[in-house]
C-alpha positions as CSV (number, residue, x, y, z in Angstrom):
1,M,0.4,-0.1,-0.2
2,L,0.8,3.3,-1.1
3,F,0.8,5.2,2.6
4,S,2.5,2.2,4.4
5,T,5.8,3.9,2.3
6,S,5.6,6.7,5.1
7,P,8.9,5.9,7.6
8,L,6.1,6.8,10.5
9,I,4.0,4.7,9.3
10,R,4.0,1.0,10.7
11,Q,0.3,-0.2,9.5
12,I,-2.3,1.3,8.1
13,F,-5.9,0.6,7.4
14,I,-7.7,2.7,4.8
15,H,-11.7,2.9,5.1
16,G,-14.2,4.8,2.5
17,S,-18.2,4.8,2.9
18,S,-20.2,5.6,-0.3
19,E,-22.2,8.2,1.6
20,R,-19.2,10.4,1.9
21,A,-16.9,12.6,-0.1
22,F,-13.3,11.7,1.4
23,L,-11.9,8.8,3.3
24,L,-10.0,8.1,7.1
25,A,-7.9,5.9,7.9
26,V,-6.7,3.9,11.3
27,I,-2.9,4.3,11.7
28,V,-0.5,2.5,13.7
29,P,2.9,5.0,14.2
30,T,6.1,3.4,14.0
31,P,8.5,2.7,17.6
32,A,10.4,5.3,16.0
33,A,7.8,8.0,15.4
34,I,6.2,8.2,18.6
35,D,9.5,8.6,20.0
36,R,10.1,11.7,17.7
37,A,6.9,12.6,19.4
38,R,8.2,12.7,22.7
39,T,5.0,13.7,24.8
40,T,1.6,11.6,23.4
41,C,0.7,9.9,19.9
42,E,-2.2,12.9,19.2
43,D,1.5,15.1,18.8
44,L,1.8,13.0,15.8
45,K,-1.2,13.6,13.7
46,P,0.1,16.9,12.3
47,I,3.8,15.0,11.0
48,I,1.9,12.3,9.8
49,S,-1.1,14.2,8.4
50,E,1.9,16.0,6.2
51,S,3.8,12.7,5.5
52,L,0.1,11.5,3.9
53,R,-0.3,15.0,1.7
54,R,3.4,14.5,0.7
55,I,3.1,11.4,-0.4
56,A,0.1,12.1,-2.3
57,R,1.3,14.2,-3.8
58,D,4.4,12.9,-5.0
59,A,1.9,10.0,-6.9
60,D,-0.4,12.8,-8.2
61,L,-3.3,11.5,-6.1
62,K,-6.7,12.9,-6.4
63,S,-7.8,14.7,-3.3
64,Y,-10.3,12.3,-2.3
65,E,-7.6,9.3,-2.4
66,C,-5.8,10.7,0.7
67,P,-7.3,10.1,3.8
68,R,-8.7,13.6,5.0
69,D,-8.3,12.1,9.4
70,F,-7.5,9.4,11.0
71,L,-7.4,7.3,14.1
72,L,-4.0,6.7,16.1
73,E,-3.9,3.5,17.2
74,T,-0.8,2.2,19.7
75,T,-1.7,-1.6,19.9
76,P,0.0,-2.8,16.2
77,F,-2.7,-4.9,14.2
78,S,-1.9,-8.8,14.6
79,P,-3.5,-12.5,14.6
80,E,-3.5,-12.3,18.2
81,N,-6.1,-9.3,18.9
82,N,-8.2,-11.3,15.6
83,L,-7.1,-7.7,13.2
84,L,-5.0,-9.9,10.8
85,S,-5.5,-12.9,9.5
86,D,-3.5,-16.6,9.9
87,L,-1.4,-15.2,7.1
88,R,-0.8,-11.8,8.6
89,K,-2.8,-9.7,6.2
90,P,-5.3,-7.2,7.2
91,S,-8.7,-8.4,7.9
92,R,-10.9,-5.8,6.5
93,P,-14.2,-6.8,8.0
94,R,-12.4,-7.3,11.1
95,L,-10.9,-4.2,11.2
96,L,-14.3,-2.7,10.6
97,A,-15.8,-4.3,13.2
98,H,-13.6,-2.7,15.7
99,Y,-13.1,0.6,14.5
100,G,-16.3,1.1,12.1
101,A,-18.2,3.1,15.0
102,R,-15.2,5.2,15.7
103,L,-14.8,6.3,11.7
104,E,-18.5,7.0,11.5
105,R,-18.4,9.4,14.7
106,M,-15.6,11.4,13.4
107,Y,-17.4,11.2,9.8
108,T,-20.4,13.0,11.6
109,E,-17.8,15.2,14.1
110,L,-15.4,16.5,10.3
111,A,-18.7,16.9,8.1
112,E,-20.4,19.0,11.4
113,K,-17.3,21.0,11.5
114,E,-17.3,21.8,7.8
115,S,-20.7,23.1,7.8
116,R,-20.3,25.4,10.8
117,E,-17.0,27.1,9.5
118,L,-18.7,27.5,5.7
119,H,-21.6,28.9,7.3
120,E,-19.7,31.3,9.5
121,L,-17.3,31.9,6.1
122,R,-20.4,32.8,3.8
123,H,-22.7,35.1,7.3
124,T,-19.3,36.8,8.6
125,G,-16.2,35.9,6.8
126,K,-16.2,38.9,4.9
127,R,-14.9,40.7,8.0
128,G,-11.2,40.8,8.5
129,P,-8.0,40.0,6.1
130,V,-8.6,38.8,2.4
131,I,-5.5,36.3,2.8
132,D,-7.1,34.9,6.1
133,I,-10.0,34.3,4.6
134,V,-9.0,32.5,1.6
135,V,-6.7,30.5,3.5
136,R,-9.6,29.5,6.1
137,A,-12.4,29.0,2.9
138,A,-9.2,26.3,1.8
139,R,-8.9,24.5,5.2
140,A,-12.5,24.1,5.5
141,L,-13.4,23.0,2.0
142,L,-10.3,20.9,1.8
143,G,-10.2,19.5,5.1
144,C,-6.8,19.6,5.7
145,P,-3.7,22.4,6.9
146,A,-2.9,25.4,4.6
147,G,-1.1,28.7,4.6
148,P,-0.4,31.6,2.7
149,E,2.3,30.6,-0.1
150,D,0.5,26.5,-0.5
151,H,-1.0,26.5,-3.8
152,F,-4.6,25.1,-4.2
153,T,-3.8,22.0,-6.1
154,E,-0.9,21.2,-3.6
155,L,-2.9,20.8,-1.2
156,S,-4.9,17.9,-3.3
157,G,-7.7,20.0,-5.1
158,D,-8.4,19.6,-8.2
159,S,-10.8,21.1,-11.0
160,L,-14.2,19.7,-8.9
161,S,-12.9,21.2,-5.7
162,A,-11.6,24.1,-7.5
163,L,-15.3,25.0,-8.9
164,A,-16.7,24.8,-5.6
165,F,-14.0,27.1,-3.8
166,S,-14.3,29.7,-6.6
167,R,-18.2,29.7,-6.2
168,L,-17.6,29.5,-2.1
169,L,-15.2,32.7,-2.4
170,G,-18.0,34.6,-4.6
171,E,-20.2,34.1,-2.1
172,I,-18.2,35.2,0.4
173,F,-16.8,38.3,-1.4
174,D,-19.6,38.9,-3.3
175,T,-17.7,38.6,-7.0
176,E,-16.9,36.2,-9.5
177,I,-14.0,34.1,-9.3
178,S,-13.3,32.0,-11.8
179,A,-11.8,28.2,-11.4
180,G,-9.1,28.8,-13.7
181,V,-7.8,31.7,-11.4
182,V,-8.0,29.2,-8.7
183,L,-5.8,26.3,-10.5
184,S,-3.3,28.7,-12.2
185,P,0.0,27.6,-11.8
186,V,1.0,31.5,-10.7
187,N,-1.3,31.4,-8.5
188,N,-1.1,30.4,-4.9
189,L,-3.7,31.4,-1.5
190,R,-1.5,34.6,-1.4
191,R,-1.9,35.9,-4.8
192,L,-5.4,34.7,-5.2
193,A,-5.9,36.7,-1.9
194,N,-4.2,40.1,-4.0
195,H,-6.6,38.8,-7.1
196,I,-9.5,39.1,-5.3
197,K,-8.3,42.5,-3.2
198,T,-7.9,44.0,-6.9
199,A,-11.4,42.7,-8.3
200,L,-13.0,44.5,-4.6
201,D,-11.4,48.0,-4.7
202,E,-11.2,48.3,-8.5
203,G,-13.6,46.3,-9.8
204,A,-14.0,43.5,-12.6
205,A,-11.5,44.2,-15.2
206,T,-13.0,41.8,-17.4
207,H,-16.7,40.6,-18.5
208,T,-18.1,38.0,-15.9
209,F,-20.4,34.9,-17.0
210,A,-22.7,36.5,-14.2
211,E,-22.7,40.1,-15.7
212,I,-23.9,39.1,-19.6
213,H,-26.6,36.0,-18.2
214,G,-27.2,37.0,-15.0
215,T,-27.0,35.0,-11.3
216,S,-29.0,32.4,-11.9
217,E,-28.9,31.1,-14.9
218,R,-26.8,28.2,-14.9
219,Q,-26.4,27.3,-19.0
220,V,-25.2,29.0,-22.3
221,R,-26.8,28.8,-25.8
222,A,-24.6,29.1,-28.8
223,S,-27.2,31.7,-30.0
224,D,-26.1,33.5,-26.5
225,L,-22.2,34.7,-27.7
226,A,-23.0,37.2,-29.6
227,L,-20.5,40.0,-30.3
228,D,-22.1,42.9,-28.5
229,K,-22.4,41.5,-25.7
230,L,-18.3,41.6,-25.4
231,I,-18.0,44.6,-27.6
232,D,-19.6,48.1,-27.9
233,V,-21.4,48.9,-30.7
234,K,-19.6,51.9,-32.0
235,T,-16.3,49.8,-32.1
236,L,-18.0,46.9,-33.9
237,A,-19.5,49.6,-36.8
238,E,-15.8,50.8,-36.6
239,A,-14.2,47.3,-37.3
240,E,-15.7,47.1,-40.9
241,T,-13.9,50.4,-42.2
242,L,-10.4,49.1,-40.2
243,P,-8.0,48.6,-42.9
244,C,-6.7,44.6,-43.8
245,R,-3.3,43.5,-43.2
246,R,-1.7,43.3,-46.6
247,G,1.4,40.8,-47.1
248,P,2.5,37.4,-45.5
249,V,1.9,36.5,-42.0
250,R,5.0,36.8,-40.2
251,T,3.3,37.1,-36.4
252,V,1.1,34.5,-34.8
253,L,-0.4,34.7,-31.1
254,V,-1.7,31.0,-30.1
255,T,-3.4,30.5,-27.0
256,G,-3.8,27.2,-25.1
257,A,-0.3,26.0,-26.5
258,T,0.3,24.0,-23.5
259,G,-3.0,21.8,-23.7
260,Y,-2.8,18.1,-25.5
261,L,-4.3,20.1,-28.9
262,G,-2.7,23.1,-28.5
263,R,1.6,22.0,-28.6
264,F,0.5,20.3,-32.1
265,L,-0.7,23.6,-33.0
266,C,2.2,25.6,-31.7
267,L,4.2,23.3,-33.0
268,E,2.8,23.8,-36.8
269,W,3.1,27.4,-36.0
270,L,6.5,27.3,-35.7
271,K,7.3,25.4,-38.5
272,R,5.3,27.6,-40.7
273,M,7.1,30.5,-39.1
274,E,10.2,29.2,-39.9
275,L,9.7,29.1,-43.4
276,A,8.2,32.8,-43.2
277,G,10.9,34.1,-40.9
278,G,8.1,35.3,-38.3
279,K,7.5,34.7,-34.6
280,V,5.1,33.0,-32.5
281,L,3.5,34.3,-29.3
282,C,2.7,31.8,-26.7
283,L,0.3,33.0,-24.0
284,V,1.5,30.7,-21.0
285,R,0.9,31.5,-17.3
286,G,4.1,31.9,-15.4
287,E,6.0,33.8,-12.5
288,S,8.9,34.4,-15.2
289,D,9.3,34.0,-18.7
290,D,11.6,31.3,-17.8
291,Q,9.0,29.6,-15.7
292,A,6.5,30.0,-18.7
293,R,9.0,28.5,-21.2
294,K,9.9,25.4,-18.9
295,R,6.0,25.1,-18.8
296,L,5.5,25.3,-22.4
297,E,8.6,22.6,-22.7
298,A,7.3,20.0,-20.5
299,V,4.2,19.8,-22.3
300,F,6.5,18.3,-25.4
301,D,8.9,16.3,-23.0
302,S,6.3,13.3,-23.4
303,G,9.2,11.0,-23.6
304,D,10.2,11.2,-27.1
305,A,13.6,12.8,-27.1
306,E,12.9,13.5,-31.1
307,L,10.1,15.4,-30.4
308,V,11.6,17.9,-27.5
309,E,14.3,18.5,-29.6
310,H,13.0,19.4,-32.6
311,F,10.6,21.6,-30.2
312,R,13.9,23.2,-28.8
313,G,15.3,23.8,-32.1
314,L,12.1,25.5,-33.7
315,A,11.8,27.7,-30.6
316,T,15.2,29.0,-30.3
317,D,14.4,31.9,-32.5
318,R,10.8,32.0,-33.2
319,L,9.1,31.4,-29.7
320,E,8.1,34.5,-28.1
321,R,6.4,33.9,-24.0
322,S,4.4,36.5,-22.8
């Protein structure tokens, strides 16, 4: 079992319920781990929690695949206490019979705690520093410790939980925050809080779904996606009179280049601009040009060394990142 590779864990029993969105566990720490805690076994919980999250991140597990909380047991599972079979393998029916009631109580307590915290955030969360509220909301939603420098995905957040998180923050601050902003590789919780502060101080700089379609709408039809919803009438009218570009194309803007299909589009335009002596501009999120370049290059590094070298050769003189 993956989590049993932790040097702090001697034995682990992971429990899940079809009625719950997260896992729990029973963990028997190693003697060395107990010595490390020095006082009571409960002092081990933060240390073991961090070990579980680190293993989950390294293995690219989803948030629901990592136990949110666990019981600590000082007595190892064994055939003598009927928790291991005669072959010294965990007996899940016996483990569930032994710990099931305590695990269900833990499920109930965690759900009640989360409900109280989310209710408080929705009704009084706006009172206080934005960064503190964002961190509290992440802790409540994901059920794990969080800090300002943590990225949402590093806390085992995924696209579904990012959507829930963006809606929660939208309710708290009464402003629309997209899941894309939450998941952006350049936005840790502190930068996300700064994004919210800017939106509150200056107002939204771009059009939002709610602004165009209303707060109660949950779907959009193709006929709703009209240019006059996004661009003023005067600009649209003048667009027809603007001079057309003549001559060969020598500058191409590519968005979505870090996606599966986008990388092939980027590569194709790099080939064309190599022949035309032009440039390809790629919009890639990153704290710096170097980080953006590394993110873009990483999508070509899928095990095909020839493809990576082909991209690097074309990108040397023809690629610009913004």
